[in-house]
Amino acid sequence: MSEYIPFLVFGVTTGAIYGLSAMGLVLTYKTSGLFNFGHGTLSALAAYLFYSAHDQAGMPSWLAAVLAVGVFGVLGGLVFERFAAALAGVSITYRIVGTVALLVGLRALIALIWGGASRDFSSFLPQEEMFTVSGVGVTAQQVIIVAFGTAAAVGLFLFFRLTRLGVAMRAVVDDPSLLAMAGSRPARVRRAAWIIGTTFTAASGVLFAEVQRQVQVDVLTLLIVQAFGAAAIARFSSLPLAFVGGIAVGIVQKLVSKEAGTTTWLQGLDLNVPFLVLLAILIFARKGSLAEIGRDVKARAIGPSRFTPTQQGIGYGVGVVALALLPAFVGTRLPLWNTALALVCLFLSLSLLVRLSGQISLCQFGFAAIGAAGFGRMLEQGLPWGFALVVSALITGAVGALIAIPAIRLSGLYLGLATLGFGIMLDQFFYTKDFMFGLSQQLATPRPSGFTSDKEYFYLLLAFAVAGSILVLLVERSRLGRLLRALADAPIALSTLGADLRITLVIIFTMSASLAGISGALFAGLFGRVGGFSFPAIQSLLVLAVLFVAGARLIIPAFLAPVLLFVLPGYIENPDAFLVLQIGFGVIAFAVAALSSTDIGARVAAVTDTDRKVGPTDRRFNTPAGEGQRRQPALASH
């Protein structure tokens, strides 16, 4: 038993940090109805601010903490509360896109200022041993972190129980209009919640960097995944349970790491314990116990095209001819265009899922990785190139069907959480396994005979891009397409007509995953060899943001988005161009999400009119208070 004590000590320490992060996440979600996928970037930004103040500028640790946690917590909370207000009246899909856009923009900003490489982080907490547990030394650093987290959880519990503002925060979840009639201003209450939540988030980022002894933007950005499991244990509502859940996740994670250290196949599994906890709760939780919070807003339907089918056909034909002539004009930049064409099917797969059915996926690059790995393994078995591509698409589709299981019971936010967690688990655990890319990360993926040159492969990629576009158009105009549009517009009405929504969801997920898998296989053929490093999980968030930047249609954005993402930076002779473009993509995608409601003026008013009391009729959205809103369970302080 004594051999487990060090892992228990480390687990409680890191678990306290996860608990802090989860409390901040749950608090802001429950008081504003916005689940912030950019939560981890706030942690990263706070850690880098502390690093700059303490390690680079030489400030005392207490002053650096005041700046990185206190000042940044207040200012970040004020700014993000306005972001939440801007997204309050849009559909859940656009809320996810909006916070993902913030993640993309802030992550790129951090990398632009501090670089993407890991940097050493000087410890600022005392390291001397204070006492022992079964012969295992417990340091002052560990005691301080656990004590700080526990004090924060207890203090927040008492704050909600004993103070007027705490009671108001609980009330703003139940009925903001009634709170306004009682003389309190819901916007001010939400602002206070965001300040507290962001402060907790900032503290968790600084403490995580303290424990890791380094700062790295992607590691800290994905700290939100560690909070997923803790928040899920708390059913995304109870703050004390969120902290306890963080401790539990930290302990289980470290115990799994002990076993993984002696078993090669399990290496990396410990990093994904939070996702496994989340997935188990999403699948086995009692129906109705994970109801989404916030206004239930339908996405604005894609309007009919101004062009007739004949005109559209002519336009598509002209576009294909123009693409066919590209190799004669782009010269040495042809590989950039090949990359863009290889990923057209991936953007088509995401467009098919998001635009038609109103569902969300944050792991499309993961599906592409499965397709690339399956394609390479089939080639190793001696299958012809075409058959290997078909088999890889079938494998990826089967995985997509499995991921659709949570979509059968849940949708929107929880589907986004499940797909993001799955994509990260692929990246951190499965990529190095022998049935995918293996430890060598050098899986052979040669081009087919007759298409070995870049120019020849360009035309093969163009043929697949056109075929994928035709497939998506056929789906849109088929009975399945009509079902998908009805599913996005009125799922309840559709179910009353006898349509089986579960089958529809599985079909669309399977098709979307298969298209992404084909794209991954084509992308792998660009280089002749491929590894998991070509499919980072964070890239799935970037492609989602860029798709919304490229437009609201099905086909044209799927061609334009990869050009913006992969071709445009190649024409800009600036090493920071890609990061600057990502910041721009984040800003534009957020604007698209915030302005996606039918009443743009109302969205502007939601951002600028922060303190107006709202009576029984919420004039901001011109609807009776409470109308069109989900039932919001009270913020649990127990």
XYZ file of C-alpha atoms in Angstrom:
638
model
C 0.000 0.000 0.000
C 2.867 2.385 0.781
C 3.877 2.344 -2.890
C 0.642 4.184 -3.731
C 1.129 6.968 -1.170
C 3.309 9.221 -3.399
C 0.729 8.999 -6.183
C -2.068 9.809 -3.748
C -0.170 12.869 -2.525
C 0.493 14.085 -6.066
C -3.099 13.265 -7.025
C -4.584 15.356 -4.231
C -2.282 18.263 -5.146
C -3.094 18.319 -8.860
C -6.717 17.478 -8.071
C -7.008 20.638 -5.998
C -5.912 22.619 -9.061
C -8.435 20.778 -11.248
C -11.082 21.537 -8.642
C -10.275 25.245 -8.707
C -10.551 25.281 -12.478
C -13.795 23.295 -12.425
C -15.390 25.632 -9.863
C -14.624 28.620 -12.048
C -16.031 26.827 -15.081
C -19.230 25.706 -13.341
C -19.814 29.103 -11.730
C -19.690 31.018 -15.005
C -21.709 28.371 -16.839
C -24.494 28.287 -14.284
C -24.848 32.046 -13.975
C -24.648 32.927 -17.668
C -25.644 29.767 -19.551
C -22.372 29.895 -21.509
C -19.971 26.967 -21.267
C -16.629 28.573 -21.976
C -14.462 26.355 -24.184
C -11.874 29.130 -23.970
C -11.580 28.553 -20.213
C -8.159 26.931 -20.574
C -6.727 29.840 -22.553
C -7.535 32.136 -19.620
C -5.489 29.809 -17.402
C -2.668 29.900 -19.940
C -2.744 33.683 -20.237
C -2.613 34.106 -16.454
C 0.334 31.701 -16.185
C 2.247 33.555 -18.907
C 1.522 36.905 -17.260
C 2.940 35.550 -13.990
C 5.939 34.168 -15.896
C 6.624 37.556 -17.508
C 6.277 39.454 -14.243
C 8.171 37.014 -12.022
C 10.727 35.235 -14.232
C 11.393 37.896 -16.841
C 10.785 41.208 -15.048
C 12.015 39.991 -11.653
C 8.955 41.067 -9.662
C 8.354 39.516 -6.238
C 6.095 36.476 -6.437
C 3.322 38.122 -4.406
C 3.192 41.115 -6.754
C 3.248 38.874 -9.832
C 0.373 36.883 -8.298
C -1.630 40.061 -7.690
C -1.197 41.052 -11.333
C -1.730 37.611 -12.906
C -4.562 36.467 -10.670
C -6.122 39.521 -9.017
C -5.934 42.191 -11.690
C -6.270 39.791 -14.612
C -9.116 37.944 -12.886
C -11.120 41.145 -12.555
C -10.399 42.507 -16.023
C -10.786 39.104 -17.705
C -14.069 38.517 -15.897
C -15.445 41.875 -17.026
C -14.439 41.257 -20.644
C -15.711 37.682 -20.808
C -19.022 38.642 -19.203
C -19.558 40.946 -22.165
C -18.642 38.102 -24.518
C -21.188 35.913 -22.733
C -23.835 38.613 -23.121
C -23.101 38.805 -26.840
C -23.682 35.051 -27.178
C -26.709 34.835 -24.887
C -29.304 35.037 -27.647
C -27.791 32.631 -30.179
C -28.178 28.888 -30.658
C -26.065 26.409 -28.724
C -24.037 25.627 -31.864
C -23.087 29.268 -32.259
C -22.333 29.580 -28.535
C -19.844 26.750 -28.868
C -18.395 28.304 -32.022
C -18.113 31.671 -30.243
C -16.128 30.328 -27.285
C -14.019 28.114 -29.563
C -13.243 31.252 -31.591
C -12.066 32.963 -28.398
C -9.849 29.972 -27.656
C -8.353 30.074 -31.157
C -7.694 33.825 -31.032
C -6.255 33.918 -27.496
C -4.104 30.846 -28.059
C -2.616 32.436 -31.175
C -2.075 35.714 -29.309
C -0.196 33.900 -26.532
C 1.961 32.055 -29.074
C 2.638 35.330 -30.907
C 3.814 37.102 -27.745
C 5.623 34.306 -25.910
C 6.168 31.668 -28.578
C 4.781 28.160 -28.724
C 7.781 26.377 -27.186
C 7.792 25.285 -23.561
C 9.497 27.649 -21.116
C 10.921 26.910 -17.692
C 8.800 28.289 -14.868
C 10.636 29.208 -11.664
C 8.948 27.798 -8.584
C 7.726 30.484 -6.186
C 6.309 28.266 -3.412
C 8.567 26.756 -0.728
C 9.753 23.230 -1.473
C 10.922 22.049 1.937
C 9.343 18.971 3.460
C 6.780 19.693 6.195
C 5.788 16.183 7.299
C 5.641 12.581 6.083
C 2.801 10.180 5.339
C 3.851 6.522 5.555
C 7.413 7.618 4.905
C 6.508 9.854 1.957
C 7.493 13.486 2.340
C 4.839 16.153 1.837
C 6.248 19.520 0.804
C 5.108 22.983 1.767
C 4.210 23.592 -1.874
C 1.732 20.712 -1.854
C 0.216 21.757 1.449
C -0.233 25.349 0.289
C -1.911 24.310 -2.971
C -4.361 21.937 -1.283
C -5.053 24.428 1.531
C -5.644 27.230 -0.974
C -8.054 25.119 -3.013
C -9.926 23.922 0.046
C -10.177 27.449 1.448
C -11.500 28.693 -1.908
C -14.163 25.971 -1.995
C -15.238 26.572 1.606
C -15.162 30.333 1.138
C -17.331 30.085 -1.974
C -19.785 27.838 -0.124
C -20.114 30.365 2.697
C -20.303 33.235 0.216
C -23.342 31.691 -1.465
C -24.974 30.896 1.860
C -24.361 34.056 3.834
C -24.042 37.021 1.490
C -26.704 38.863 -0.470
C -24.628 38.768 -3.647
C -24.135 35.021 -3.297
C -27.871 34.470 -2.910
C -28.439 36.713 -5.947
C -26.016 34.590 -7.995
C -28.087 31.542 -7.182
C -31.279 33.428 -8.010
C -30.064 34.756 -11.347
C -29.951 31.170 -12.570
C -33.547 30.478 -11.531
C -35.302 33.663 -12.680
C -33.309 36.761 -13.697
C -36.463 38.794 -14.383
C -37.781 38.140 -10.859
C -34.388 39.118 -9.472
C -34.598 42.382 -11.412
C -38.059 43.096 -9.997
C -36.621 42.614 -6.501
C -34.217 45.495 -7.127
C -31.081 43.612 -8.207
C -29.504 43.877 -11.621
C -28.839 40.474 -13.209
C -26.027 41.866 -15.360
C -24.128 43.030 -12.275
C -24.646 39.664 -10.608
C -23.366 37.832 -13.675
C -20.433 40.211 -13.871
C -19.462 39.359 -10.297
C -19.754 35.642 -11.071
C -17.469 35.990 -14.076
C -14.904 37.922 -12.032
C -14.857 35.201 -9.367
C -14.813 32.410 -11.946
C -12.018 33.984 -13.982
C -9.976 34.601 -10.828
C -10.271 30.914 -9.935
C -9.290 30.018 -13.493
C -6.255 32.301 -13.387
C -5.166 30.850 -10.043
C -5.448 27.306 -11.390
C -3.265 28.202 -14.385
C -0.522 29.719 -12.226
C -0.589 26.800 -9.773
C -0.551 24.240 -12.601
C 2.534 25.915 -14.069
C 4.062 25.872 -10.557
C 3.556 22.112 -10.279
C 4.702 21.395 -13.843
C 7.630 23.836 -13.551
C 6.995 25.023 -17.109
C 4.580 27.017 -19.240
C 3.436 25.767 -22.639
C 0.441 27.237 -24.402
C -1.242 24.038 -25.600
C -0.741 22.180 -22.312
C -2.349 25.016 -20.376
C -5.055 25.613 -22.990
C -6.191 22.015 -22.664
C -6.315 22.314 -18.866
C -10.047 22.748 -19.440
C -10.265 19.039 -20.283
C -8.985 18.229 -16.806
C -11.891 20.285 -15.472
C -14.381 18.382 -17.660
C -14.420 15.276 -15.488
C -14.667 17.251 -12.249
C -17.494 19.394 -13.607
C -19.295 16.289 -14.896
C -19.079 14.648 -11.467
C -20.757 17.790 -10.122
C -23.404 17.524 -12.886
C -22.184 20.965 -13.974
C -24.092 22.536 -11.069
C -22.600 21.935 -7.605
C -19.535 24.022 -6.772
C -18.376 21.978 -3.744
C -18.826 18.768 -5.738
C -16.783 20.306 -8.560
C -13.859 20.720 -6.152
C -14.323 17.221 -4.713
C -14.574 15.902 -8.273
C -11.287 17.586 -9.101
C -9.608 15.814 -6.179
C -11.104 12.492 -7.280
C -9.982 12.949 -10.888
C -6.472 13.933 -9.762
C -6.135 10.860 -7.541
C -7.421 8.437 -10.181
C -5.195 10.054 -12.789
C -2.047 9.568 -10.712
C -2.960 5.981 -9.784
C -3.474 5.176 -13.459
C -0.109 6.804 -14.233
C 1.528 4.382 -11.793
C 0.164 1.392 -13.689
C 0.844 3.011 -17.063
C 4.498 3.450 -16.078
C 4.973 -0.321 -16.071
C 2.709 -1.196 -19.011
C 3.671 0.170 -22.412
C 0.197 -0.126 -23.881
C -1.315 2.033 -21.113
C 1.114 4.930 -21.491
C -0.799 8.167 -21.948
C -4.049 6.789 -20.530
C -3.645 8.775 -17.296
C -3.862 12.057 -19.225
C -7.297 11.033 -20.473
C -8.908 10.031 -17.189
C -11.001 13.251 -17.140
C -12.447 12.458 -20.563
C -13.228 8.858 -19.578
C -15.048 10.141 -16.484
C -16.939 12.662 -18.596
C -17.873 10.062 -21.223
C -19.087 7.592 -18.602
C -21.312 10.232 -17.020
C -22.661 11.397 -20.377
C -23.584 7.833 -21.334
C -24.895 6.521 -18.032
C -26.361 9.631 -16.387
C -30.096 9.557 -15.796
C -31.953 11.213 -18.637
C -32.770 14.814 -17.781
C -30.032 15.146 -15.152
C -27.784 16.984 -17.626
C -30.209 19.513 -19.045
C -28.555 22.407 -20.832
C -28.761 25.875 -19.329
C -29.681 29.094 -21.038
C -32.040 30.283 -23.718
C -33.160 27.594 -26.150
C -32.582 29.459 -29.405
C -32.924 27.894 -32.836
C -30.194 28.587 -35.340
C -31.156 30.766 -38.254
C -31.901 28.525 -41.198
C -29.774 28.837 -44.307
C -31.854 30.883 -46.715
C -32.483 29.794 -50.296
C -29.902 30.731 -52.842
C -30.552 33.772 -55.006
C -29.455 31.738 -58.005
C -31.433 29.118 -59.881
C -30.160 25.510 -59.998
C -28.976 26.118 -63.560
C -27.062 29.222 -62.543
C -25.562 27.381 -59.600
C -24.483 24.530 -61.858
C -22.798 26.951 -64.233
C -21.057 28.669 -61.328
C -19.770 25.383 -59.924
C -18.574 24.367 -63.383
C -16.665 27.621 -63.828
C -15.114 27.134 -60.415
C -13.936 23.614 -61.269
C -12.422 24.811 -64.548
C -10.620 27.634 -62.719
C -9.193 25.148 -60.212
C -8.121 22.837 -63.039
C -6.061 25.662 -64.536
C -4.292 26.490 -61.238
C -1.186 24.297 -61.728
C -0.227 26.426 -64.736
C -0.091 29.596 -62.628
C 0.928 28.772 -59.032
C 4.393 27.400 -59.810
C 6.353 26.207 -56.787
C 3.415 26.897 -54.459
C 1.440 23.981 -55.904
C 2.002 21.859 -52.724
C 0.085 24.516 -50.750
C -2.889 24.121 -53.052
C -2.591 20.352 -52.836
C -2.845 20.623 -49.049
C -5.962 22.766 -49.360
C -7.618 20.390 -51.843
C -6.797 17.368 -49.673
C -8.741 18.947 -46.805
C -11.802 20.016 -48.787
C -13.532 16.752 -47.865
C -12.795 17.410 -44.190
C -14.481 20.811 -44.356
C -17.331 19.263 -46.337
C -17.768 16.689 -43.561
C -17.970 19.414 -40.928
C -20.297 21.534 -43.056
C -22.569 18.526 -43.599
C -22.782 17.956 -39.854
C -23.069 21.543 -38.631
C -25.028 23.231 -41.410
C -27.621 20.561 -42.130
C -28.321 18.863 -38.785
C -27.264 21.605 -36.363
C -24.947 19.161 -34.559
C -21.373 19.915 -33.541
C -18.070 18.084 -33.742
C -14.799 19.173 -32.196
C -12.779 16.153 -33.325
C -12.849 16.228 -37.129
C -9.051 16.202 -37.317
C -9.175 13.119 -35.113
C -11.428 11.401 -37.649
C -8.977 12.450 -40.364
C -6.164 10.858 -38.339
C -8.117 7.597 -38.076
C -8.618 7.659 -41.845
C -4.917 8.297 -42.490
C -3.812 5.550 -40.100
C -6.337 3.039 -41.437
C -5.298 3.880 -44.997
C -1.618 3.326 -44.215
C -2.262 0.053 -42.398
C -4.379 -1.261 -45.294
C -1.588 -0.419 -47.746
C 0.798 -2.345 -45.502
C -1.470 -5.373 -45.882
C -1.107 -5.174 -49.647
C -4.508 -3.737 -50.529
C -4.675 -1.670 -53.723
C -4.766 2.098 -53.198
C -8.477 2.477 -53.950
C -9.539 -0.421 -51.733
C -7.359 0.878 -48.892
C -9.106 4.245 -49.168
C -12.558 2.639 -49.046
C -11.661 0.490 -46.028
C -10.220 3.492 -44.168
C -13.466 5.401 -44.810
C -15.508 2.465 -43.467
C -13.327 2.248 -40.341
C -13.649 5.959 -39.672
C -17.404 5.820 -40.239
C -17.734 3.012 -37.698
C -15.841 5.078 -35.119
C -18.092 8.044 -35.913
C -21.131 5.872 -35.256
C -19.728 4.972 -31.829
C -19.123 8.612 -30.977
C -22.742 9.282 -31.995
C -23.928 7.296 -28.953
C -23.873 10.395 -26.708
C -25.629 12.292 -29.509
C -28.544 9.862 -29.303
C -29.227 10.863 -25.699
C -27.764 14.348 -25.630
C -26.929 17.127 -28.052
C -25.382 20.545 -28.300
C -23.031 21.302 -25.438
C -22.518 17.752 -24.204
C -21.895 16.457 -27.690
C -19.267 19.181 -28.082
C -17.639 18.111 -24.808
C -17.626 14.448 -25.821
C -16.135 15.049 -29.260
C -13.462 17.427 -27.958
C -12.455 14.941 -25.275
C -12.355 12.113 -27.814
C -10.124 14.115 -30.147
C -7.699 14.867 -27.329
C -7.671 11.227 -26.248
C -6.791 10.191 -29.792
C -3.911 12.674 -29.770
C -2.554 11.810 -26.337
C -3.163 8.070 -26.221
C -4.088 6.302 -29.457
C -1.762 7.930 -32.010
C 1.297 6.064 -30.712
C -0.398 2.656 -30.676
C 0.600 0.075 -33.298
C -2.853 -0.043 -34.899
C -2.530 3.684 -35.668
C 0.771 5.449 -36.341
C 2.965 3.559 -33.870
C 5.890 4.859 -31.886
C 7.899 5.573 -35.038
C 5.223 8.022 -36.295
C 6.407 7.203 -39.832
C 3.545 5.283 -41.443
C 4.107 4.847 -45.195
C 1.316 6.314 -47.370
C 2.528 6.327 -51.006
C 0.552 7.928 -53.820
C -1.192 5.718 -56.385
C 0.508 4.763 -59.599
C 0.105 7.452 -62.238
C -0.357 10.244 -59.705
C 3.087 10.466 -58.139
C 3.949 14.022 -59.192
C 2.434 17.037 -57.428
C 0.594 18.082 -60.599
C -0.886 14.643 -61.186
C -1.873 14.326 -57.526
C -3.503 17.774 -57.720
C -6.001 16.508 -60.282
C -6.728 13.400 -58.231
C -7.421 15.587 -55.199
C -9.618 17.855 -57.302
C -11.635 14.840 -58.455
C -12.248 13.772 -54.833
C -13.160 17.329 -53.836
C -15.730 17.512 -56.660
C -17.087 14.042 -55.836
C -17.404 14.988 -52.146
C -19.239 18.170 -53.106
C -21.677 16.257 -55.303
C -22.296 13.807 -52.457
C -23.086 16.621 -50.015
C -25.426 18.302 -52.522
C -27.225 15.009 -53.101
C -27.623 14.510 -49.357
C -28.942 18.051 -48.963
C -31.619 17.497 -51.609
C -32.534 13.969 -50.522
C -35.044 12.802 -47.937
C -32.191 12.527 -45.441
C -31.349 16.185 -46.053
C -34.947 17.178 -45.380
C -34.891 15.152 -42.168
C -31.666 16.831 -41.110
C -33.043 20.319 -41.708
C -36.169 19.401 -39.773
C -33.980 18.009 -36.992
C -32.159 21.323 -36.752
C -35.356 23.420 -36.905
C -37.928 21.420 -34.915
C -36.695 18.105 -33.460
C -39.761 17.671 -31.230
C -42.186 18.161 -34.107
C -40.153 15.735 -36.203
C -40.293 13.047 -33.526
C -44.071 13.421 -33.188
C -44.349 12.517 -36.885
C -42.734 9.158 -36.179
C -39.222 9.844 -37.473
C -36.482 7.980 -35.613
C -34.037 10.715 -34.613
C -31.486 8.227 -33.349
C -31.030 6.584 -36.731
C -30.802 10.000 -38.411
C -28.080 11.148 -36.005
C -26.049 7.969 -36.442
C -26.282 8.197 -40.227
C -25.092 11.805 -40.375
C -22.253 11.171 -37.930
C -21.156 8.125 -39.883
C -21.178 10.011 -43.182
C -19.372 13.002 -41.691
C -16.688 10.827 -40.102
C -16.192 8.843 -43.329
C -15.674 12.027 -45.348
C -13.154 13.264 -42.794
C -11.399 9.881 -42.940
C -11.099 10.099 -46.733
C -9.647 13.581 -46.331
C -7.097 12.271 -43.847
C -6.009 9.527 -46.248
C -5.631 11.996 -49.120
C -3.726 14.366 -46.845
C -1.370 11.515 -45.856
C -0.584 10.919 -49.527
C 0.861 14.429 -49.824
C 4.017 13.425 -47.977
C 4.401 9.685 -48.545
C 4.698 9.185 -44.785
C 2.494 10.386 -41.973
C 2.372 10.493 -38.171
C 0.046 11.707 -35.467
C 1.925 15.009 -35.333
C 0.084 15.945 -38.546
C -3.282 15.785 -36.765
C -3.076 17.734 -33.473
C -6.347 17.794 -31.540
C -6.291 21.578 -31.229
C -6.521 21.813 -35.032
C -10.131 20.599 -34.913
C -11.075 23.791 -33.106
C -9.249 25.932 -35.631
C -10.949 24.330 -38.633
C -14.365 24.888 -37.026
C -13.644 28.581 -36.558
C -12.299 28.987 -40.104
C -15.344 27.217 -41.581
C -17.612 29.827 -40.019
C -15.334 32.591 -41.260
C -15.572 31.225 -44.818
C -19.357 31.501 -45.062
C -22.726 29.952 -44.265
C -23.268 27.739 -47.309
C -22.414 24.080 -47.758
C -19.978 23.887 -50.672
C -18.128 27.154 -51.294
C -16.916 27.575 -47.670
C -15.484 24.048 -47.800
C -13.198 25.176 -50.655
C -12.501 28.661 -49.310
C -11.699 27.656 -45.711
C -8.621 25.474 -46.479
C -7.337 28.192 -48.807
C -7.546 30.715 -45.959
C -5.955 28.299 -43.516
C -3.150 26.735 -45.563
C -2.605 28.650 -48.810
C -2.856 32.273 -47.705
C -0.050 32.032 -45.066
C 2.258 30.615 -47.750
C 1.913 33.788 -49.784
C 2.745 36.060 -46.836
C 6.475 36.347 -46.204
C 6.258 36.759 -42.463
C 7.009 34.016 -39.937
C 4.204 35.266 -37.684
C 1.619 35.473 -40.472
C -0.063 32.206 -39.519
C -0.549 33.309 -35.912
C -1.834 36.730 -36.949
C -4.297 35.048 -39.291
C -5.475 32.774 -36.485
C -6.172 35.803 -34.321
C -8.175 37.259 -37.183
C -10.043 33.971 -37.671
C -10.948 33.940 -33.980
C -12.217 37.518 -34.032
C -14.284 37.044 -37.192
C -15.709 33.675 -36.122
C -16.775 35.179 -32.795
C -18.451 38.077 -34.604
C -20.261 35.648 -36.910
C -21.493 33.668 -33.895
C -22.567 36.748 -31.932
C -24.435 38.225 -34.901
C -26.079 34.967 -35.954
C -29.452 35.806 -34.392
C -32.130 37.429 -36.512
C -32.049 40.705 -34.574
C -28.585 42.237 -34.866
C -29.716 45.327 -32.994
C -30.691 43.189 -30.018
C -27.253 41.578 -30.005
C -25.598 44.998 -29.918
C -27.887 46.061 -27.087
C -26.994 42.906 -25.158
C -23.345 43.922 -25.211
C -23.626 47.651 -24.581
C -26.581 47.916 -22.188
C -25.016 46.282 -19.159
C -26.879 47.682 -16.172
C -30.428 48.255 -17.323
C -33.009 46.645 -15.083
C -35.179 44.220 -16.985
C -38.783 43.977 -15.983
C -41.318 41.242 -16.643
C -40.752 41.721 -20.365
C -37.165 41.363 -21.488
C -36.996 44.143 -24.051
C -33.453 43.155 -24.970
C -34.819 40.193 -26.909
C -38.375 41.517 -27.270
C -39.870 38.407 -25.683
C -41.637 37.815 -22.374
C -39.186 36.959 -19.647
C -38.568 33.254 -19.474
C -40.137 32.552 -22.853
C -38.047 30.229 -25.005
C -35.699 29.470 -22.121
C -34.694 26.104 -20.759
C -35.471 25.367 -17.165
C -32.368 26.382 -15.255
C -31.602 24.400 -12.104
C -30.362 26.383 -9.157
C -26.656 26.823 -8.603
C -25.932 24.235 -5.973
C -23.818 25.445 -3.079
C -24.098 22.169 -1.279
